[in-house]
Short mmCIF file of C-alpha atoms in Angstrom, two decimals:
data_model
loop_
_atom_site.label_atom_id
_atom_site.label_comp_id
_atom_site.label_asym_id
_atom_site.label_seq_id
_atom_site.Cartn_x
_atom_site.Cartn_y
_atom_site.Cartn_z
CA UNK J 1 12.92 -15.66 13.05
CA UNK J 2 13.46 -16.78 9.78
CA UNK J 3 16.35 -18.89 8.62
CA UNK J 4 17.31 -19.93 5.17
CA UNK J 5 19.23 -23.41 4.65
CA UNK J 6 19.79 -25.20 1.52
CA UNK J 7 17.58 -27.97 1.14
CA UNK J 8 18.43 -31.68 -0.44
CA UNK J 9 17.80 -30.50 -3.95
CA UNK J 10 19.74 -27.56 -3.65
CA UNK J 11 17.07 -24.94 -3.71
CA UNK J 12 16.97 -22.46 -0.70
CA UNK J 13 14.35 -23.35 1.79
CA UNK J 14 13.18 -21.05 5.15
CA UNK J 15 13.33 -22.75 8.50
CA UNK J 16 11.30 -21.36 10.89
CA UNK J 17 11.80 -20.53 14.33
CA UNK J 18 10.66 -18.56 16.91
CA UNK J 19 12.47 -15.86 19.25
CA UNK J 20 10.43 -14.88 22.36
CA UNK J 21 8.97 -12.31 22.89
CA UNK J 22 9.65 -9.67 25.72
CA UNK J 23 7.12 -10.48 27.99
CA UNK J 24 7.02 -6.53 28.93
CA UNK J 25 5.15 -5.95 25.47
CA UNK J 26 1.57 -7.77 26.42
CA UNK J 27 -1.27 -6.93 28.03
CA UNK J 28 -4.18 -8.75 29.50
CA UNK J 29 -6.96 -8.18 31.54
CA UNK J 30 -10.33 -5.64 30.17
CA UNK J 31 -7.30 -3.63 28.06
CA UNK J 32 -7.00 -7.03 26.00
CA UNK J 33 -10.91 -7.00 25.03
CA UNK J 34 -11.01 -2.91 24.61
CA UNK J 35 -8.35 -3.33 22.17
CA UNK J 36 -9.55 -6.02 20.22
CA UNK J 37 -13.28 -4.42 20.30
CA UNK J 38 -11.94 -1.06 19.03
CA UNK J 39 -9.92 -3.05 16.41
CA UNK J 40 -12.80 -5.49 15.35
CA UNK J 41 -14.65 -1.89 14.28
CA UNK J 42 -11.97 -0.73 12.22
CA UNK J 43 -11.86 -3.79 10.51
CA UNK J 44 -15.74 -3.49 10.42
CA UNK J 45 -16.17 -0.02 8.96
CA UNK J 46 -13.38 -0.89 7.02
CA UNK J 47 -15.78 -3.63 5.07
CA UNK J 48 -18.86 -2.06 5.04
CA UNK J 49 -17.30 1.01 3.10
CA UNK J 50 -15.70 -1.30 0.95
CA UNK J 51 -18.86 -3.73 0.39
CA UNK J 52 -21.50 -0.75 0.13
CA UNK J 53 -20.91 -0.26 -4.03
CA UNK J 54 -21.35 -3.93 -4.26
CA UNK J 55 -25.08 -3.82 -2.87
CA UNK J 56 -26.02 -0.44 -4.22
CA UNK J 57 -24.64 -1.30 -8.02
CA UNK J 58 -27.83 -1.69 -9.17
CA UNK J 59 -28.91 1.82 -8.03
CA UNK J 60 -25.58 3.68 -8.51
CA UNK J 61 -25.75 1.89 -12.18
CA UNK J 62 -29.02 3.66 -12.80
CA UNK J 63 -28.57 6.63 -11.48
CA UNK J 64 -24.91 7.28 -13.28
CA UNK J 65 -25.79 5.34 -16.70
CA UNK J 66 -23.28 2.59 -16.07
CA UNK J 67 -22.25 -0.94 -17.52
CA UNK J 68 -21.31 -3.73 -15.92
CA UNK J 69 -17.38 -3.75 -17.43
CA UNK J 70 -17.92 -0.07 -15.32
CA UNK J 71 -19.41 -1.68 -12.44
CA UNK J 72 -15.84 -4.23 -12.39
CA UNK J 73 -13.83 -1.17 -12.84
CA UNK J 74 -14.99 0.40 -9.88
CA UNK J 75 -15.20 -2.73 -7.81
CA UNK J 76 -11.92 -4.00 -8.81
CA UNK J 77 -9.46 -1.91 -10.63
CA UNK J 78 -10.16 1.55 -9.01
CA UNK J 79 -9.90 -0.03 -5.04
CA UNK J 80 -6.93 -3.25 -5.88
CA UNK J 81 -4.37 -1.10 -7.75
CA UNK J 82 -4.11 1.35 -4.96
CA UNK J 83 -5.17 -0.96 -2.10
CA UNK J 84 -2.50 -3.38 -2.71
CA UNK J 85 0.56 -0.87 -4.04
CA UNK J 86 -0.04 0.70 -0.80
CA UNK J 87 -0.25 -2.23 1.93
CA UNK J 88 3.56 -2.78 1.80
CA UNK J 89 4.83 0.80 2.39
CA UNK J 90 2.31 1.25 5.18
CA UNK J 91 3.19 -2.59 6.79
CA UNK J 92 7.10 -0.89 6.31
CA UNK J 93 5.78 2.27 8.77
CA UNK J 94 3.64 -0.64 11.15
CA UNK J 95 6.44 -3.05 11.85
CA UNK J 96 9.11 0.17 12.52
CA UNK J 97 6.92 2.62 13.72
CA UNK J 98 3.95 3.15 15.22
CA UNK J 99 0.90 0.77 14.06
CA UNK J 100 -1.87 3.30 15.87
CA UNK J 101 -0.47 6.28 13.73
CA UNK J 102 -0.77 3.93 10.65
CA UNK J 103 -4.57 2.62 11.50
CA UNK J 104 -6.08 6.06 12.74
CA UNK J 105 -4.99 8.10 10.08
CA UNK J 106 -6.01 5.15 7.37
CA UNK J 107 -9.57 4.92 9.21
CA UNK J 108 -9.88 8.43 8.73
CA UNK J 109 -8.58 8.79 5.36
CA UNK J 110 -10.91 5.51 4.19
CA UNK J 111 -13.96 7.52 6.04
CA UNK J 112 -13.69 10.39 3.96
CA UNK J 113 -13.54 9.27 1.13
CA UNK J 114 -16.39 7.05 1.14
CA UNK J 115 -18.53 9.46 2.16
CA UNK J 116 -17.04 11.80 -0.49
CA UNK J 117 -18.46 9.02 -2.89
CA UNK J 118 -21.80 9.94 -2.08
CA UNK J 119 -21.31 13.34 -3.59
CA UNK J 120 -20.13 11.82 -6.89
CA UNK J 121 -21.15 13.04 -10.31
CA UNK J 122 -20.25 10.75 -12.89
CA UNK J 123 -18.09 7.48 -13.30
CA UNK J 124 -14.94 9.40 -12.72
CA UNK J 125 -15.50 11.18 -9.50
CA UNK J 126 -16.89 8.03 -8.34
CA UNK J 127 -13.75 5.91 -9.16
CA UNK J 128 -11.35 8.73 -8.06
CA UNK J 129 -13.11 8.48 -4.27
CA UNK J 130 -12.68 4.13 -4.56
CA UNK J 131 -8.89 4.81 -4.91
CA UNK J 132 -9.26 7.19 -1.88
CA UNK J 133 -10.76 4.57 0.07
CA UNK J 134 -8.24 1.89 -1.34
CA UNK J 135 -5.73 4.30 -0.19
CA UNK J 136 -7.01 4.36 3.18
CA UNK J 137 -7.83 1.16 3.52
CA UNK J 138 -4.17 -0.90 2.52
CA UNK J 139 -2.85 0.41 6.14
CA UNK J 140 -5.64 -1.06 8.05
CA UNK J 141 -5.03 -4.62 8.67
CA UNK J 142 -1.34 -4.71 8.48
CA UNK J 143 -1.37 -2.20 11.71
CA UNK J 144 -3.69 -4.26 13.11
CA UNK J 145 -2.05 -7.29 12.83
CA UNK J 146 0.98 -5.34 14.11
CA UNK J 147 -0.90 -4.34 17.08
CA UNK J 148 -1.87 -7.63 17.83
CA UNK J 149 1.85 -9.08 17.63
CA UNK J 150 2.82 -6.09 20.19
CA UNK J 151 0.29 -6.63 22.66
CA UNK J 152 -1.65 -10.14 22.96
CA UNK J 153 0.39 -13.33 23.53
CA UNK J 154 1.41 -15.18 21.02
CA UNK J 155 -0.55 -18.48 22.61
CA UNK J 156 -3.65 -15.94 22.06
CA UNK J 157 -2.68 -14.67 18.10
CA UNK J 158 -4.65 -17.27 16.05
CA UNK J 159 -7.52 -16.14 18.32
CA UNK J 160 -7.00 -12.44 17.90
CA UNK J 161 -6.55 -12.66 14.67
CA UNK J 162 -9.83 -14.48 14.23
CA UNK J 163 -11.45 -11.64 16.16
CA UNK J 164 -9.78 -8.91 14.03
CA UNK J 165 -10.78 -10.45 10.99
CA UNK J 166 -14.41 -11.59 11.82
CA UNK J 167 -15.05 -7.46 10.90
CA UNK J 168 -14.71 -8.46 7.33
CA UNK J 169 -17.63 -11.37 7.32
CA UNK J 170 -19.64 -9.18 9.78
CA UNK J 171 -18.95 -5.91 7.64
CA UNK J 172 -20.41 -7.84 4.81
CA UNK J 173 -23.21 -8.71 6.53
CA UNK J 174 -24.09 -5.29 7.33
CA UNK J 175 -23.13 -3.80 3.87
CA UNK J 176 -25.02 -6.21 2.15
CA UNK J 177 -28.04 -6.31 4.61
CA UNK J 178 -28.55 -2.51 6.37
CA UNK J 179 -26.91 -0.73 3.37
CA UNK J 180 -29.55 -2.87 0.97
CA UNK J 181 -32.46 -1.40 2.96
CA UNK J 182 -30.82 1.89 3.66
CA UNK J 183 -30.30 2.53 -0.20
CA UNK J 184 -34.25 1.35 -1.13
CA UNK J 185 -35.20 4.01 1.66
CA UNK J 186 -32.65 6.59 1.96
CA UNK J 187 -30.63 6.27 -1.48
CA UNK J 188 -27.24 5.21 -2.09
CA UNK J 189 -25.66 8.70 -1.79
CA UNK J 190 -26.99 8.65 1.95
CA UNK J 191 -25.92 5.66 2.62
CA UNK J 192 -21.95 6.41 1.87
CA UNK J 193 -22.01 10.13 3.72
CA UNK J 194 -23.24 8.28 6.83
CA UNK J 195 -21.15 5.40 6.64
CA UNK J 196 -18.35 7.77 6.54
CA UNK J 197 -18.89 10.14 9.38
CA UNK J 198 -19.65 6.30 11.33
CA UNK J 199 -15.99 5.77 10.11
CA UNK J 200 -14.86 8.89 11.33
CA UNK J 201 -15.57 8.42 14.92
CA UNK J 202 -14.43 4.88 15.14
CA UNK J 203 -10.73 6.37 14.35
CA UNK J 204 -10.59 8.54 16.83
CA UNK J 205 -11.69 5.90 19.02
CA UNK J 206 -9.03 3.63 17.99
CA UNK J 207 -6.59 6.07 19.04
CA UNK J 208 -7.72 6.62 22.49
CA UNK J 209 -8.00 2.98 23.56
CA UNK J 210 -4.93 1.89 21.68
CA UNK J 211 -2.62 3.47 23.39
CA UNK J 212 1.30 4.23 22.51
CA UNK J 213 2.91 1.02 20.24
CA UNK J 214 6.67 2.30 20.51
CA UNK J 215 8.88 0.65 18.10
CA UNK J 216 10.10 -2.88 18.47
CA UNK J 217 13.89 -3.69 18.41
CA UNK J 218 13.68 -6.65 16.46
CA UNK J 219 15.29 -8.11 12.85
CA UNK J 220 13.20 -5.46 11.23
CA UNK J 221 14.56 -3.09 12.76
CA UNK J 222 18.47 -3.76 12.52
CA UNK J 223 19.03 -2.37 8.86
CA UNK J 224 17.98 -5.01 6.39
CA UNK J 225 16.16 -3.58 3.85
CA UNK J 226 12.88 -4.17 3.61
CA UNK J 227 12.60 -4.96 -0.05
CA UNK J 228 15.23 -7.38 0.51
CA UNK J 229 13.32 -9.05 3.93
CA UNK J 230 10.23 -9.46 1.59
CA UNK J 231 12.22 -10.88 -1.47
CA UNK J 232 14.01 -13.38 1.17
CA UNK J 233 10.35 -14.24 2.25
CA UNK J 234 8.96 -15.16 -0.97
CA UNK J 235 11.99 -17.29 -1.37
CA UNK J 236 10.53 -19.89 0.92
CA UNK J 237 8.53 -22.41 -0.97
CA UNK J 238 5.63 -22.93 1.13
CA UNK J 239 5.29 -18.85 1.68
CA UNK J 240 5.52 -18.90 -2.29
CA UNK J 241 3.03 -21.29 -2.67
CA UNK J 242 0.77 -19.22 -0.04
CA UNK J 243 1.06 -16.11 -2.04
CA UNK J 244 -0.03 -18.33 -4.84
CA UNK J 245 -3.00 -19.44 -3.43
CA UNK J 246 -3.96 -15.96 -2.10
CA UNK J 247 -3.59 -14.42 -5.49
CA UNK J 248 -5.76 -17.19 -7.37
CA UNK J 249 -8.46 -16.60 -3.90
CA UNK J 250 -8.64 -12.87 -5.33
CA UNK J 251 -10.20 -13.98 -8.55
CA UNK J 252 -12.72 -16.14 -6.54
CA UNK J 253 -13.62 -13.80 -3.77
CA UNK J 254 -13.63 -10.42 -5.58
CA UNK J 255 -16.38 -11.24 -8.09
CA UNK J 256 -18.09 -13.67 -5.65
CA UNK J 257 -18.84 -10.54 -3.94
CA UNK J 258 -19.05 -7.55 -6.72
CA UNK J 259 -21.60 -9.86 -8.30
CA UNK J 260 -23.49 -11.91 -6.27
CA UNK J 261 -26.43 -9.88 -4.96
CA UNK J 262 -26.65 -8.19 -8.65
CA UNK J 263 -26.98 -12.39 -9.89
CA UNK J 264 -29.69 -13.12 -7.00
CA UNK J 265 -31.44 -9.77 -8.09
CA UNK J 266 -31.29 -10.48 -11.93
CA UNK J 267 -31.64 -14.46 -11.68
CA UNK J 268 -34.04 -14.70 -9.16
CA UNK J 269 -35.87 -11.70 -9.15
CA UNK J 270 -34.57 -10.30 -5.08
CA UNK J 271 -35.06 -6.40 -4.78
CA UNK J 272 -31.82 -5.23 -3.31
CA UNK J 273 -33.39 -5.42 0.36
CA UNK J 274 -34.13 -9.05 0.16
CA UNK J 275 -30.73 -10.22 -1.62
CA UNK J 276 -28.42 -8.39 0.75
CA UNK J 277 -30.70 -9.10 3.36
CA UNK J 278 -30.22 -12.83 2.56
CA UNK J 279 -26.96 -13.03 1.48
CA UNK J 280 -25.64 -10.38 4.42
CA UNK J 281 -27.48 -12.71 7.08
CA UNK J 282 -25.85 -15.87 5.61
CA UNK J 283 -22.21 -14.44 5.03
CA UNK J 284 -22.00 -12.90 8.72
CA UNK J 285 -23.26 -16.28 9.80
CA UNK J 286 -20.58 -18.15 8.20
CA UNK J 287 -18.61 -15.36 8.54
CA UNK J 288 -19.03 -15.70 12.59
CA UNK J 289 -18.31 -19.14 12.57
CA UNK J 290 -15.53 -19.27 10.04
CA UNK J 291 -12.70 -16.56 11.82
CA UNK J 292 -13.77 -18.09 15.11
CA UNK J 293 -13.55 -21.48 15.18
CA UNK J 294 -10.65 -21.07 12.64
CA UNK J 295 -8.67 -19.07 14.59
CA UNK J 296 -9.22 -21.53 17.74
CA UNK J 297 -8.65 -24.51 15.02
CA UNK J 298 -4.91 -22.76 13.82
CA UNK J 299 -4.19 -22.61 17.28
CA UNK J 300 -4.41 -25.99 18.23
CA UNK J 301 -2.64 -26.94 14.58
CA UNK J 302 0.54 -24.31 15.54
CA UNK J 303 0.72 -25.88 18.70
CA UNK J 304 0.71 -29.47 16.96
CA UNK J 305 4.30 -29.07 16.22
CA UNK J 306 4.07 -30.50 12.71
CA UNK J 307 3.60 -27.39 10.73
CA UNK J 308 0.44 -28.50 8.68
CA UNK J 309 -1.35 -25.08 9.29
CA UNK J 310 -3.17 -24.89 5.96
CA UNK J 311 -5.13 -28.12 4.95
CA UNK J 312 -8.31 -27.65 6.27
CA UNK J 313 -9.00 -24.08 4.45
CA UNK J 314 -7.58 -25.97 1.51
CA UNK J 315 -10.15 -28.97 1.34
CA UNK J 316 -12.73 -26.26 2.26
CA UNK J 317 -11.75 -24.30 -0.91
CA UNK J 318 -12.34 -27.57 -3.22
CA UNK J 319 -15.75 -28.58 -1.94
CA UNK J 320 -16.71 -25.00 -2.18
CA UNK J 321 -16.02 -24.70 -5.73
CA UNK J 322 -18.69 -27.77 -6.59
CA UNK J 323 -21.33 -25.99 -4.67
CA UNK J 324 -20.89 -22.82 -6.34
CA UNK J 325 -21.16 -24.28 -9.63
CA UNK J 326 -24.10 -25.28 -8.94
CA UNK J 327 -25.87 -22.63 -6.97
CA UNK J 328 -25.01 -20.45 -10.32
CA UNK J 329 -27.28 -22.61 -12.83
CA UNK J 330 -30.07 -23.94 -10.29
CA UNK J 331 -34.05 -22.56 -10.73
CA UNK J 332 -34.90 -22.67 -7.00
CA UNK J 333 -34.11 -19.45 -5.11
CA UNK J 334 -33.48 -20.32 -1.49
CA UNK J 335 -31.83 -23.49 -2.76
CA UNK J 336 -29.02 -21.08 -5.16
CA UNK J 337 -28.41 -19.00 -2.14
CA UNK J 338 -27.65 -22.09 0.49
CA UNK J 339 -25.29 -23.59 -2.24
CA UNK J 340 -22.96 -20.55 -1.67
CA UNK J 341 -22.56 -20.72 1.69
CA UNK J 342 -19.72 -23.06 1.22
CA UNK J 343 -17.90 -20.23 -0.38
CA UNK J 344 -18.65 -18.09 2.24
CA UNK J 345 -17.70 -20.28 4.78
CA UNK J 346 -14.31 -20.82 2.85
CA UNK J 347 -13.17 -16.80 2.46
CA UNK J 348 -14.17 -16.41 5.93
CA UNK J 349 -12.29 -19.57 7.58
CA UNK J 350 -9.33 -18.91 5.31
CA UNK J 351 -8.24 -15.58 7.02
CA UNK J 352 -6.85 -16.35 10.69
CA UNK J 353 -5.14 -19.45 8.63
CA UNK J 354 -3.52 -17.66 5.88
CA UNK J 355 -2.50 -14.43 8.18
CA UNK J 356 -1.33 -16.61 10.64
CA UNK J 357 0.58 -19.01 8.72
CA UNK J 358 2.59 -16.47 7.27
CA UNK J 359 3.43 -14.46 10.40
CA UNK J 360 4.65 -18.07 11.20
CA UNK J 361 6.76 -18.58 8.47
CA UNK J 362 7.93 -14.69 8.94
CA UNK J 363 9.11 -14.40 12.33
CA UNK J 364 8.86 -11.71 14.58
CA UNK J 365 9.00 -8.17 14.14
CA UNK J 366 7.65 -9.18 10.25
CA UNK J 367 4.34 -10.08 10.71
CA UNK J 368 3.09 -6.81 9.43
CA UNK J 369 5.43 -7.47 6.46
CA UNK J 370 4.04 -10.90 5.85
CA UNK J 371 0.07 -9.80 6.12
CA UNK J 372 0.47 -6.59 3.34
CA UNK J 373 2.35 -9.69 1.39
CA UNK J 374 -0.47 -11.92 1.99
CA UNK J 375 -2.71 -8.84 1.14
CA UNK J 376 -0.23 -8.20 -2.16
CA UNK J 377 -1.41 -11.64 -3.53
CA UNK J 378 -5.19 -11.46 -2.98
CA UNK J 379 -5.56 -8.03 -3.42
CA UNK J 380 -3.87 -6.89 -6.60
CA UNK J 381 -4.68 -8.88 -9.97
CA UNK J 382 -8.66 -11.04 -8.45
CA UNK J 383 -9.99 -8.33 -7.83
CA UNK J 384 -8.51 -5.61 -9.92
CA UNK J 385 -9.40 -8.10 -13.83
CA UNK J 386 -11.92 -10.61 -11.86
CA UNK J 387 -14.76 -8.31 -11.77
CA UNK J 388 -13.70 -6.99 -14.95
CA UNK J 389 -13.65 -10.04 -16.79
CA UNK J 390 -16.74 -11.24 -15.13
CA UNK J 391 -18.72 -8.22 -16.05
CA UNK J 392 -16.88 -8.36 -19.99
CA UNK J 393 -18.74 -11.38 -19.77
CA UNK J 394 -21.62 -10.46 -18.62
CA UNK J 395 -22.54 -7.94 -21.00
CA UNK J 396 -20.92 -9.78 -24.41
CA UNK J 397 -23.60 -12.89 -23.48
CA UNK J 398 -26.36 -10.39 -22.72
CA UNK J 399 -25.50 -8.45 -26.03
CA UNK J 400 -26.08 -12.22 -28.02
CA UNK J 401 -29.22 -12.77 -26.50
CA UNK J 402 -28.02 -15.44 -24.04
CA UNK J 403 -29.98 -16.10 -21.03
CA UNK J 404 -28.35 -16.01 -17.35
CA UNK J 405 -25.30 -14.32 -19.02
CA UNK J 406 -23.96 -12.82 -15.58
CA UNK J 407 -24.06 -16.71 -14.28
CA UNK J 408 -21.86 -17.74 -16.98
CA UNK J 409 -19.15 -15.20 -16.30
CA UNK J 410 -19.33 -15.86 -12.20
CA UNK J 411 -18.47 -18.78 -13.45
CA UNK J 412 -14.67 -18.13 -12.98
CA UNK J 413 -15.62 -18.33 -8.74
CA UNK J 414 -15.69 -21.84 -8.74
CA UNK J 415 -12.77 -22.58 -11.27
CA UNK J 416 -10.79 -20.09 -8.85
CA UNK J 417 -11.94 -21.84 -5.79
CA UNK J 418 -10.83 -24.80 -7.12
CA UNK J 419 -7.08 -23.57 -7.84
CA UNK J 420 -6.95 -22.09 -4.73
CA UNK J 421 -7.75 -25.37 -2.76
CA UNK J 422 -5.00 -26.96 -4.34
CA UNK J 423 -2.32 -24.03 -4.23
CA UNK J 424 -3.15 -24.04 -0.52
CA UNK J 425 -2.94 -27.80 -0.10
CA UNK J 426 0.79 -27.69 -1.38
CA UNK J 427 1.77 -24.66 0.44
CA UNK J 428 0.76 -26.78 3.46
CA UNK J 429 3.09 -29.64 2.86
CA UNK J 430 5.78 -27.36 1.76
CA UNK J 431 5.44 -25.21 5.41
CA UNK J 432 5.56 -28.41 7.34
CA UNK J 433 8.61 -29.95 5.26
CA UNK J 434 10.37 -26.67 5.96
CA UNK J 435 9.11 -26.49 9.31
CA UNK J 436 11.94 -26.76 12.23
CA UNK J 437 10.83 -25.92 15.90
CA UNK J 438 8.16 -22.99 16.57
CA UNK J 439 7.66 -22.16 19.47
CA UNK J 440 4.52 -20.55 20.56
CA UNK J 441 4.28 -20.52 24.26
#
């Protein structure tokens, strides 16, 4: 539960502590892994449909006559607006209702649109069936994360979390790697009707396996409004200065992605099989590693007692914007790609930290509340104007005649990176100055 005291300057600071659970609620046993398997492949499809535009710009950009300021638009404006607007009333329906209505119905809704896309006509069409997926797609991880409150034990959440989220790394991996080769074979507009109908089936899976979530009877659910429960939230400094750092990550991770197999393509002269090959590989990799031993790592750092549950993804942030920088303006292939796996790394690690932190500093019953907050700051303004302004850019130095153009726009990743380190170094100390007695087991 949360609790809000006055601090020494006078300024309202949230306490955390931690109500147990009813023991009733969890499972273990082979029920534990079918649920987090089936979950892990909603979060999986969930990435690939999302990451598929990203390695198929090139051919979609052809094909449709498009620019790269287009190119942001539908990688950024037409997916954040509605992804994020929508994560908060759908977290509303997890934490009170039931979070396996809330995931199968988004993992259909996010399948059909995306294969939908591959019947697009013209920029339009093609942007109207991104906000479809958006749509779709802002439910998804808040009802999983509510799922994973209901059922696993809370000694097991940074874990579970990890495991839900290593679908996003993973998803990249094979959006980037199969759907490169499967759009130099098959053609982009292929690519999306299959991924969909893949979608598709891994919904109604979800739904079998899940099983009934009845509602909880927690401080959600005893009549404070939910606007005012998030508003209360954000009043805690080191949540504040979490949603900071989230919101500045958007503007590194959104064009990091939109634009970084279209860079290795351009720059280095990869067809669209060998970049998301190479950058897929390398991103699941770190990917893999990152949610994993992160999760494990926030674990062990809950546990500690002294509520510094942020400073490794923080330092990981800084040393990841020097690499970038670097990998943008250096002449040897293989050499550009290894200098952004630091980055990699970073989004990847950063996700069982950041969720986890802030279900933490939310208490239960609100963890669904704190993720589509969480979700609020890193999914609405990176990578709705990121990609945007990185593709502005992009074309204004091509336009002038000035080489590497796309490199010097990217270049708002590392600066990003860089703010993000440091917003997510403070919220750390601010958590643990706040932080009162959690406990966990």
């Amino acid at each position: 539960m949360t609790e809000i005291a006055a601090s020494s300057t006078g300024k309202p600071e949230v306490h955390i502590s931690v109500i147990h659970d009813d023991e009733s609620e969890y499972i273990d046993g082979p029920r534990v892994v079918a649920i987090l398997a089936v979950l892990f492949l909603v979060s999986l499809t969930s990435q690939v449909d999302r990451m598929l535009p990203f390695i198929m710009a090139e051919a979609v950009k052809s094909e449709l006559s498009l620019s790269d300021a287009q190119i942001g638009l539908l990688t950024g404006i037409a997916f954040a607006v509605c992804y994020t607007l929508l994560s908060l009333p759908l977290a509303r329906v997890s934490d009170r209702g039931s979070p396996r209505l809330v995931i199968v119905s988004c993992t259909l809704v996010w399948s059909a649109m995306t294969a939908l896309g591959g019947v697009a006509a013209s920029f339009m069409v093609l942007a109207f069936t991104r906000f479809g997926v958006a749509f779709g797609e802002a439910g998804g991880t808040p009802a999983g994360h509510a799922i994973i409150a209901r059922k696993i034990r809370p000694e097991r959440r940074g874990l579970a979390i990890g495991l839900f989220a290593l679908g996003i790394p993973l998803g990249t991996m094979v959006g980037f790697a199969v759907g490169g080769a499967m759009s130099d074979t098959l053609g982009w507009r292929t690519v999306l009707i299959g991924a969909g109908a893949l979608g598709g089936i891994i919904g109604l899976l979800a739904f079998v396996i899940v099983g009934p979530t009845p509602p909880r009877k927690t401080a959600t659910t005893s009549g404070e409004p939910f606007l005012h429960a998030s508003v209360r939230l954000l009043s805690s400094l080191g949540f504040r200065w979490l949603f900071i750092g989230a919101m500045i990550s958007g503007f590194a991770a959104a064009p990091f992605y939109a634009f970084a197999a279209p860079f290795l393509m351009r720059t280095h002269g990869y067809s669209a099989s060998e970049a998301g090959l190479a950058f897929g590989l390398l991103q699941g990799l770190m990917g893999i590693f990152g949610t994993l031993i992160g999760g494990r790592w926030f674990d062990r750092a809950a546990r500690s007692g002294t509520g510094r549950v942020l400073g490794p993804p923080g330092i990981l942030f800084l040393i990841a914007s020097v690499t970038t920088t670097v990998a943008l303006f250096v002449p040897v292939p293989w050499l550009s790609i290894i200098l952004l796996v630091p980055a990699m790394l970073s989004f990847a690690f950063m996700l069982p930290w950041g969720f986890g932190a802030a279900h933490l500093v939310a208490g239960k019953g609100k963890e669904a509340m704190a993720t589509s907050l969480v979700m609020i700051g890193s999914g609405l303004f990176g990578p709705a104007f990121g990609p945007l302004i990185v593709g502005m850019i992009s074309d204004a130095a091509t336009e002038t005649g000035i080489p590497n153009g796309l490199a010097l726009g990217m270049l708002a990743v590392p600066a990003a990176s860089a703010l993000t380190g440091v917003a997510i170094l403070v919220a750390s100390r601010r958590i643990a100055a706040s932080f009162r007695n959690i406990d966990i087991g």
